[in-house]
Coordinates of C-alpha atoms and ligand atoms in Angstrom, one line a residue:
M1251 CA -99.5 106.7 -55.2
D1252 CA -101.8 109.6 -54.2
T1253 CA -105.0 108.3 -52.6
K1254 CA -107.9 110.4 -53.4
Y1255 CA -110.2 110.9 -50.4
I1256 CA -113.9 112.0 -51.2
L1257 CA -117.0 112.5 -49.0
I1258 CA -120.3 111.1 -50.1
D1259 CA -123.5 111.6 -48.2
N1260 CA -125.4 108.3 -48.2
K1261 CA -128.8 110.1 -48.0
N1262 CA -128.0 112.1 -51.1
I1263 CA -125.4 110.3 -53.4
D1264 CA -123.5 112.4 -55.7
S1265 CA -123.6 110.5 -58.9
A1266 CA -120.7 112.2 -60.7
L1267 CA -118.3 111.1 -57.6
I1268 CA -119.9 107.6 -57.8
S1269 CA -119.1 107.3 -61.5
E1270 CA -115.5 108.5 -61.0
A1271 CA -115.2 105.6 -58.4
G1272 CA -116.9 103.1 -60.6
Q1273 CA -114.4 104.2 -63.3
I1274 CA -111.4 103.4 -61.2
I1275 CA -112.9 99.9 -60.5
R1276 CA -113.4 99.3 -64.3
N1277 CA -109.8 100.4 -64.8
G1278 CA -108.4 97.8 -62.5
G1279 CA -107.9 100.1 -59.5
L1280 CA -108.7 100.0 -55.9
V1281 CA -111.5 101.9 -54.0
A1282 CA -112.3 101.7 -50.3
F1283 CA -116.0 102.1 -49.6
P1284 CA -118.5 102.0 -46.7
T1285 CA -120.8 99.0 -46.2
E1286 CA -123.4 98.4 -43.4
T1287 CA -120.8 96.0 -41.8
V1288 CA -117.2 97.5 -42.2
Y1289 CA -115.5 99.3 -44.8
G1290 CA -114.4 97.3 -47.8
L1291 CA -111.4 97.4 -50.3
G1292 CA -112.9 97.0 -53.6
A1293 CA -111.6 95.8 -57.0
D1294 CA -113.1 94.2 -60.2
A1295 CA -113.7 90.7 -59.0
A1296 CA -113.3 89.3 -62.6
N1297 CA -109.8 90.9 -63.1
P1298 CA -107.0 88.7 -61.6
D1299 CA -104.5 91.7 -61.5
A1300 CA -107.0 94.0 -59.7
S1301 CA -107.4 91.0 -57.1
R1302 CA -103.8 90.7 -56.7
K1303 CA -103.6 94.4 -55.9
I1304 CA -106.0 93.9 -53.0
Y1305 CA -103.6 91.4 -51.4
A1306 CA -100.6 93.6 -52.0
A1307 CA -102.3 96.8 -50.4
K1308 CA -103.6 94.8 -47.4
G1309 CA -100.5 92.6 -47.0
R1310 CA -103.1 89.8 -46.9
P1311 CA -101.9 86.1 -47.1
S1312 CA -102.7 84.9 -50.7
D1313 CA -104.8 81.9 -49.6
N1314 CA -107.3 84.1 -47.9
P1315 CA -110.3 84.5 -50.4
L1316 CA -112.1 87.8 -51.1
I1317 CA -115.9 88.3 -50.8
V1318 CA -117.7 89.2 -54.2
H1319 CA -120.1 91.9 -53.8
I1320 CA -123.1 92.1 -56.1
C1321 CA -126.3 94.1 -56.5
E1322 CA -128.7 91.7 -58.1
F1323 CA -129.6 88.0 -57.4
S1324 CA -129.1 87.1 -61.0
Q1325 CA -125.3 88.1 -60.7
L1326 CA -125.0 85.2 -58.1
E1327 CA -126.7 82.8 -60.5
D1328 CA -124.2 84.1 -63.1
I1329 CA -121.1 83.1 -61.2
A1330 CA -122.3 79.9 -59.4
E1331 CA -121.6 76.5 -60.8
E1332 CA -124.7 75.3 -58.9
L1333 CA -127.1 77.0 -56.5
P1334 CA -129.0 75.0 -54.0
P1335 CA -132.6 76.2 -53.2
V1336 CA -131.7 77.6 -49.8
A1337 CA -129.6 80.2 -51.6
R1338 CA -132.9 81.9 -52.9
E1339 CA -134.6 81.4 -49.5
L1340 CA -131.7 83.2 -47.7
S1341 CA -131.4 85.7 -50.2
D1342 CA -135.3 86.6 -49.9
A1343 CA -134.9 86.8 -46.1
F1344 CA -131.6 88.7 -45.7
W1345 CA -130.4 90.4 -48.9
P1346 CA -129.5 93.1 -49.3
G1347 CA -127.7 92.8 -45.8
P1348 CA -125.0 91.4 -43.8
M1349 CA -124.8 87.8 -45.0
T1350 CA -122.4 86.2 -47.2
L1351 CA -123.1 82.8 -49.1
I1352 CA -120.5 80.4 -50.2
V1353 CA -121.3 78.4 -53.3
K1354 CA -119.4 76.4 -55.9
K1355 CA -118.0 78.9 -58.5
N1356 CA -117.8 78.8 -62.3
E1357 CA -114.9 80.1 -64.6
K1358 CA -116.2 83.7 -64.4
I1359 CA -114.5 84.3 -61.2
P1360 CA -110.8 83.7 -61.2
Y1361 CA -108.7 81.8 -58.6
E1362 CA -106.9 85.1 -57.7
T1363 CA -110.2 86.3 -56.2
T1364 CA -111.1 83.0 -54.3
G1365 CA -107.6 82.2 -52.9
G1366 CA -107.4 79.2 -55.2
L1367 CA -110.7 77.7 -54.1
D1368 CA -113.5 76.2 -56.2
T1369 CA -116.0 78.0 -54.1
V1370 CA -116.8 81.8 -54.1
A1371 CA -118.3 84.0 -51.3
V1372 CA -121.0 86.4 -52.4
R1373 CA -122.8 89.2 -50.7
M1374 CA -125.3 91.7 -51.6
P1375 CA -124.7 94.9 -49.3
S1376 CA -127.6 97.1 -48.2
D1377 CA -125.5 100.4 -47.8
P1378 CA -126.7 102.7 -50.5
I1379 CA -123.2 103.9 -51.3
A1380 CA -121.9 100.3 -51.7
A1381 CA -124.9 99.4 -54.0
A1382 CA -124.4 102.6 -55.9
L1383 CA -120.8 101.8 -56.5
I1384 CA -121.4 98.2 -57.6
R1385 CA -124.0 99.5 -60.2
A1386 CA -121.8 102.3 -61.4
S1387 CA -118.8 100.2 -61.9
E1388 CA -120.8 97.7 -64.1
R1389 CA -118.7 94.9 -62.4
L1390 CA -118.9 92.6 -59.5
I1391 CA -116.6 94.1 -56.7
A1392 CA -114.3 91.7 -54.8
A1393 CA -113.8 93.3 -51.4
P1394 CA -112.3 92.2 -48.1
S1395 CA -112.3 94.6 -45.1
A1396 CA -110.3 97.7 -45.9
N1397 CA -107.7 97.3 -43.1
A1398 CA -104.1 96.3 -43.2
S1399 CA -104.1 92.5 -42.6
G1400 CA -104.2 91.5 -38.8
R1401 CA -105.5 95.1 -37.6
P1402 CA -109.0 95.6 -36.3
S1403 CA -111.5 96.0 -39.3
P1404 CA -112.3 99.7 -40.3
T1405 CA -115.6 101.1 -39.3
R1406 CA -114.9 104.6 -40.2
A1407 CA -113.0 106.2 -43.3
S1408 CA -110.3 107.5 -40.9
H1409 CA -109.5 103.9 -40.0
V1410 CA -109.0 103.0 -43.7
K1411 CA -106.8 106.1 -44.1
E1412 CA -104.7 105.1 -41.1
D1413 CA -104.0 101.7 -42.8
L1414 CA -104.0 102.2 -46.6
D1415 CA -103.2 105.8 -47.4
G1416 CA -100.9 106.0 -50.4
K1417 CA -101.5 102.4 -51.3
I1418 CA -105.0 102.6 -52.9
D1419 CA -106.5 104.8 -55.6
M1420 CA -109.5 106.2 -53.6
I1421 CA -111.3 106.2 -50.2
I1422 CA -114.9 106.9 -50.1
D1423 CA -115.9 108.5 -46.6
G1424 CA -119.6 107.8 -46.1
G1425 CA -119.6 108.1 -42.3
E1426 CA -119.6 105.4 -39.7
C1427 CA -120.7 101.8 -40.5
G1428 CA -124.0 101.1 -39.0
L1429 CA -123.4 97.5 -37.8
G1430 CA -119.7 97.4 -37.2
L1431 CA -119.1 93.6 -37.5
E1432 CA -118.3 91.7 -40.7
S1433 CA -121.0 89.7 -42.4
T1434 CA -122.3 86.2 -41.3
I1435 CA -120.6 83.7 -43.6
I1436 CA -122.8 80.6 -44.4
D1437 CA -121.3 77.8 -46.6
L1438 CA -123.8 76.2 -49.0
S1439 CA -121.2 74.4 -50.9
D1440 CA -121.7 71.1 -48.9
E1441 CA -124.8 69.1 -48.1
E1442 CA -125.7 71.0 -44.9
P1443 CA -125.5 74.7 -44.5
V1444 CA -122.8 75.8 -42.0
I1445 CA -121.9 79.1 -40.3
L1446 CA -118.2 79.8 -41.1
R1447 CA -118.3 83.3 -39.4
P1448 CA -120.7 84.5 -37.0
G1449 CA -122.2 87.9 -37.6
C1450 CA -125.3 90.2 -37.1
I1451 CA -127.4 87.7 -38.9
T1452 CA -127.6 85.4 -36.0
P1453 CA -128.0 81.6 -35.8
E1454 CA -131.5 82.2 -34.4
M1455 CA -132.5 84.3 -37.4
L1456 CA -131.2 81.6 -39.8
N1457 CA -133.0 78.9 -37.9
N1458 CA -136.3 80.7 -38.6
V1459 CA -135.7 80.6 -42.2
I1460 CA -134.0 77.3 -43.2
G1461 CA -134.1 75.3 -40.0
K1462 CA -131.2 74.4 -37.7
V1463 CA -127.8 75.7 -38.9
S1464 CA -124.6 74.4 -37.3
L1465 CA -121.5 76.6 -36.5
D1466 CA -118.2 75.5 -37.9
K1467 CA -116.5 73.2 -35.4
G1468 CA -113.1 74.7 -36.4
L1469 CA -114.1 78.0 -34.7
A1470 CA -114.1 76.7 -31.2
P1471 CA -110.7 77.6 -29.5
D1472 CA -109.8 74.2 -28.4
S1473 CA -110.7 72.5 -31.8
D1474 CA -108.1 70.5 -33.7
T1475 CA -109.8 71.0 -37.0
R1476 CA -109.0 74.0 -39.0
P1477 CA -111.7 76.6 -39.6
K1478 CA -113.2 76.3 -43.0
A1479 CA -113.1 80.0 -43.8
P1480 CA -109.3 80.4 -44.4
G1481 CA -109.4 83.9 -42.9
M1482 CA -110.7 82.7 -39.6
K1483 CA -107.4 80.8 -38.8
Y1484 CA -105.2 84.0 -38.7
R1485 CA -104.6 86.3 -35.7
H1486 CA -106.9 89.0 -36.3
Y1487 CA -108.5 92.3 -34.9
A1488 CA -105.6 92.5 -32.3
P1489 CA -104.6 95.7 -30.7
K1490 CA -100.9 96.1 -29.9
G1491 CA -101.4 96.0 -26.1
K1492 CA -102.1 92.7 -24.3
L1493 CA -105.8 92.2 -24.2
L1494 CA -107.4 90.1 -21.4
I1495 CA -111.1 89.1 -21.0
I1496 CA -112.6 88.5 -17.7
E1497 CA -115.8 86.6 -17.5
G1498 CA -118.2 86.0 -14.5
N1499 CA -120.8 88.0 -12.7
D1500 CA -120.6 91.9 -12.8
M1501 CA -119.2 92.4 -9.3
A1502 CA -116.7 89.6 -9.5
V1503 CA -115.5 90.7 -12.8
A1504 CA -115.1 94.4 -11.7
D1505 CA -113.2 93.3 -8.5
K1506 CA -110.9 91.2 -10.6
I1507 CA -110.3 93.9 -13.2
N1508 CA -109.8 96.7 -10.6
S1509 CA -106.9 94.4 -9.0
L1510 CA -105.5 93.6 -12.4
V1511 CA -105.3 97.4 -13.2
A1512 CA -103.6 98.2 -9.7
G1513 CA -101.1 95.3 -10.6
S1514 CA -100.4 96.8 -14.1
K1515 CA -99.8 100.2 -12.5
Q1516 CA -97.5 98.8 -9.8
V1517 CA -95.1 97.6 -12.5
G1518 CA -95.5 100.7 -14.5
R1519 CA -97.6 99.4 -17.4
K1520 CA -100.4 101.6 -18.9
A1521 CA -103.7 99.9 -18.5
A1522 CA -107.4 100.4 -19.7
V1523 CA -110.6 99.0 -18.9
I1524 CA -113.3 98.0 -21.6
C1525 CA -116.8 98.0 -19.9
T1526 CA -120.5 98.9 -20.7
E1527 CA -122.7 101.8 -19.6
E1528 CA -124.4 99.7 -17.1
T1529 CA -121.2 98.6 -15.4
R1530 CA -119.1 101.8 -15.6
G1531 CA -119.7 102.6 -12.0
L1532 CA -118.0 99.6 -10.8
Y1533 CA -114.4 100.7 -11.9
D1534 CA -112.0 103.2 -10.3
S1535 CA -109.4 103.2 -13.1
E1536 CA -108.9 106.5 -14.9
H1537 CA -108.8 105.0 -18.3
I1538 CA -112.2 103.5 -18.9
Y1539 CA -113.7 102.8 -22.4
I1540 CA -117.4 102.3 -22.6
I1541 CA -118.1 100.0 -25.5
G1542 CA -121.8 100.1 -25.4
R1543 CA -124.8 99.1 -23.5
R1544 CA -125.5 95.5 -22.3
S1545 CA -129.3 96.0 -22.8
D1546 CA -128.6 96.7 -26.6
E1547 CA -125.7 94.4 -27.9
S1548 CA -125.8 96.0 -31.4
S1549 CA -124.3 99.1 -29.7
I1550 CA -121.3 96.9 -28.6
A1551 CA -121.0 95.5 -32.1
H1552 CA -121.1 99.0 -33.7
N1553 CA -118.1 100.2 -31.3
L1554 CA -116.0 97.2 -30.9
F1555 CA -113.3 97.7 -33.6
A1556 CA -113.2 101.5 -33.1
V1557 CA -112.5 100.9 -29.4
L1558 CA -109.8 98.3 -30.2
R1559 CA -108.2 100.8 -32.6
K1560 CA -108.3 103.5 -29.9
M1561 CA -106.4 101.4 -27.5
D1562 CA -103.5 101.5 -30.0
E1563 CA -103.8 105.2 -30.4
D1564 CA -103.6 105.9 -26.8
G1565 CA -100.8 103.4 -26.3
F1566 CA -102.2 101.0 -23.7
E1567 CA -100.0 98.0 -22.7
D1568 CA -102.5 96.1 -20.9
I1569 CA -106.2 96.0 -21.7
Y1570 CA -108.9 94.4 -19.5
S1571 CA -112.4 93.7 -21.0
E1572 CA -115.5 92.4 -19.6
S1573 CA -117.1 89.5 -21.6
F1574 CA -120.4 89.6 -23.5
S1575 CA -123.4 87.1 -23.8
G1576 CA -122.8 84.1 -26.1
A1577 CA -126.4 84.4 -27.7
G1578 CA -127.6 86.5 -30.7
V1579 CA -125.1 89.2 -31.7
G1580 CA -123.1 88.3 -28.6
T1581 CA -121.9 85.1 -30.5
A1582 CA -120.2 87.3 -33.2
I1583 CA -118.9 89.9 -30.6
M1584 CA -117.2 87.3 -28.5
N1585 CA -115.8 85.5 -31.7
R1586 CA -114.0 88.9 -32.6
L1587 CA -113.0 89.8 -29.1
L1588 CA -111.6 86.3 -28.3
K1589 CA -109.5 86.5 -31.6
A1590 CA -108.2 89.9 -30.6
A1591 CA -107.3 88.6 -27.2
G1592 CA -105.5 85.5 -28.5
H1593 CA -108.2 83.5 -26.5
Q1594 CA -106.9 84.9 -23.2
I1595 CA -109.8 84.7 -20.9
I1596 CA -110.1 84.1 -17.3
E1597 CA -113.3 83.2 -15.3
V1598 CA -114.0 84.6 -11.9
Ligands
LIG495 P1 -113.1 89.9 -45.0 O1 -113.8 90.3 -46.1 O2 -111.7 90.5 -44.8 O3 -113.9 90.0 -43.8 O4 -112.7 88.4 -45.2 C1 -113.6 87.4 -45.9 C2 -113.7 86.2 -45.2 O5 -114.5 85.3 -45.9 C3 -112.4 85.5 -44.8 O6 -112.5 85.0 -43.5 C4 -112.3 84.4 -45.9 O7 -111.5 83.3 -45.4 C5 -113.8 84.1 -46.0 N1 -114.1 83.5 -47.4 C6 -114.1 84.1 -48.5 N2 -114.3 83.2 -49.6 C7 -114.4 82.0 -49.0 C8 -114.5 80.8 -49.5 N3 -114.7 80.6 -50.9 N4 -114.6 79.7 -48.7 C9 -114.5 79.9 -47.3 N5 -114.3 81.1 -46.8 C10 -114.3 82.2 -47.7
LIG496 MG1 -111.0 91.1 -42.7

């Protein structure tokens, strides 16, 4: 298949191009599009064949459900079997934005879209291109991240092209994603709201609106229960090289990483360091990747997946990364980084 690649300026959206993309969705095709979190691979959420195509293009396991993207709150009411009052409170506070709610579904969303589950994940994106596409398609758009299954999520259209060129109908290039991490997922289908995937809407932000929200116990690396979001159990985000996280105070971490790099070199392995602007001066390796600023963790979230992809492009065999705080957006950053590292972390 020929994949059509189009550029859209999110400050001046070309309505003819968006209608063309919307038409592809209505016809049961696949369109990759930017959102504020990561690029999504979209299809008509109510069309089982269109959903199946998403799984095929990504090589995604069929039990891993898709997120349904909407542009009006009434669309959530329309596909939910029942809606707890917190859904409205959370929507008022964080939609449109990087938050996904899981609710019991009705018959309007097929099991092909929900991986066989009786619940559905729903999000209202704030990205203007994403919102315009949903509107133009006159459909709800099922969209997982637009990467090949297992690879780091795409935060630029070039990442989508690397993974899915020739497998989908269209890629909309709308520039770099602002946030760079996938949405916070909150399960509202049980008695108590539970965070199934941390993201840029932090536990602290949720607490301020609906009180204490717990984190799915299955997310802890040493947990013997399965994560409740099927996608969280898969190895994910991983670069091809061996990624190791080193945690401790800045000086001790840098000493350890410098000696690990020297060790890799001695045995002829190509090694890289992932660090921050503040700590850059502590390393003597020639391959240093600055992931962002410790003083502004959103910059780290923004760059994380692009840096992991760059590691593959540049062919590193050993990758040594600093660790980040476990609070605020740091919770989400560490969740992705630990998965990418297969939970290989050493404390110094
Ligand atoms: P992605 O869009 O690729 O970031 O993946 C969507 C994530 O949402 C995956 O981790 C899914 O397992 C999760 N998810 C989607 N629908 C549900 C659902 N009904 N229940 C639990 N998790 C879900
Ligand atoms: Mg994904």
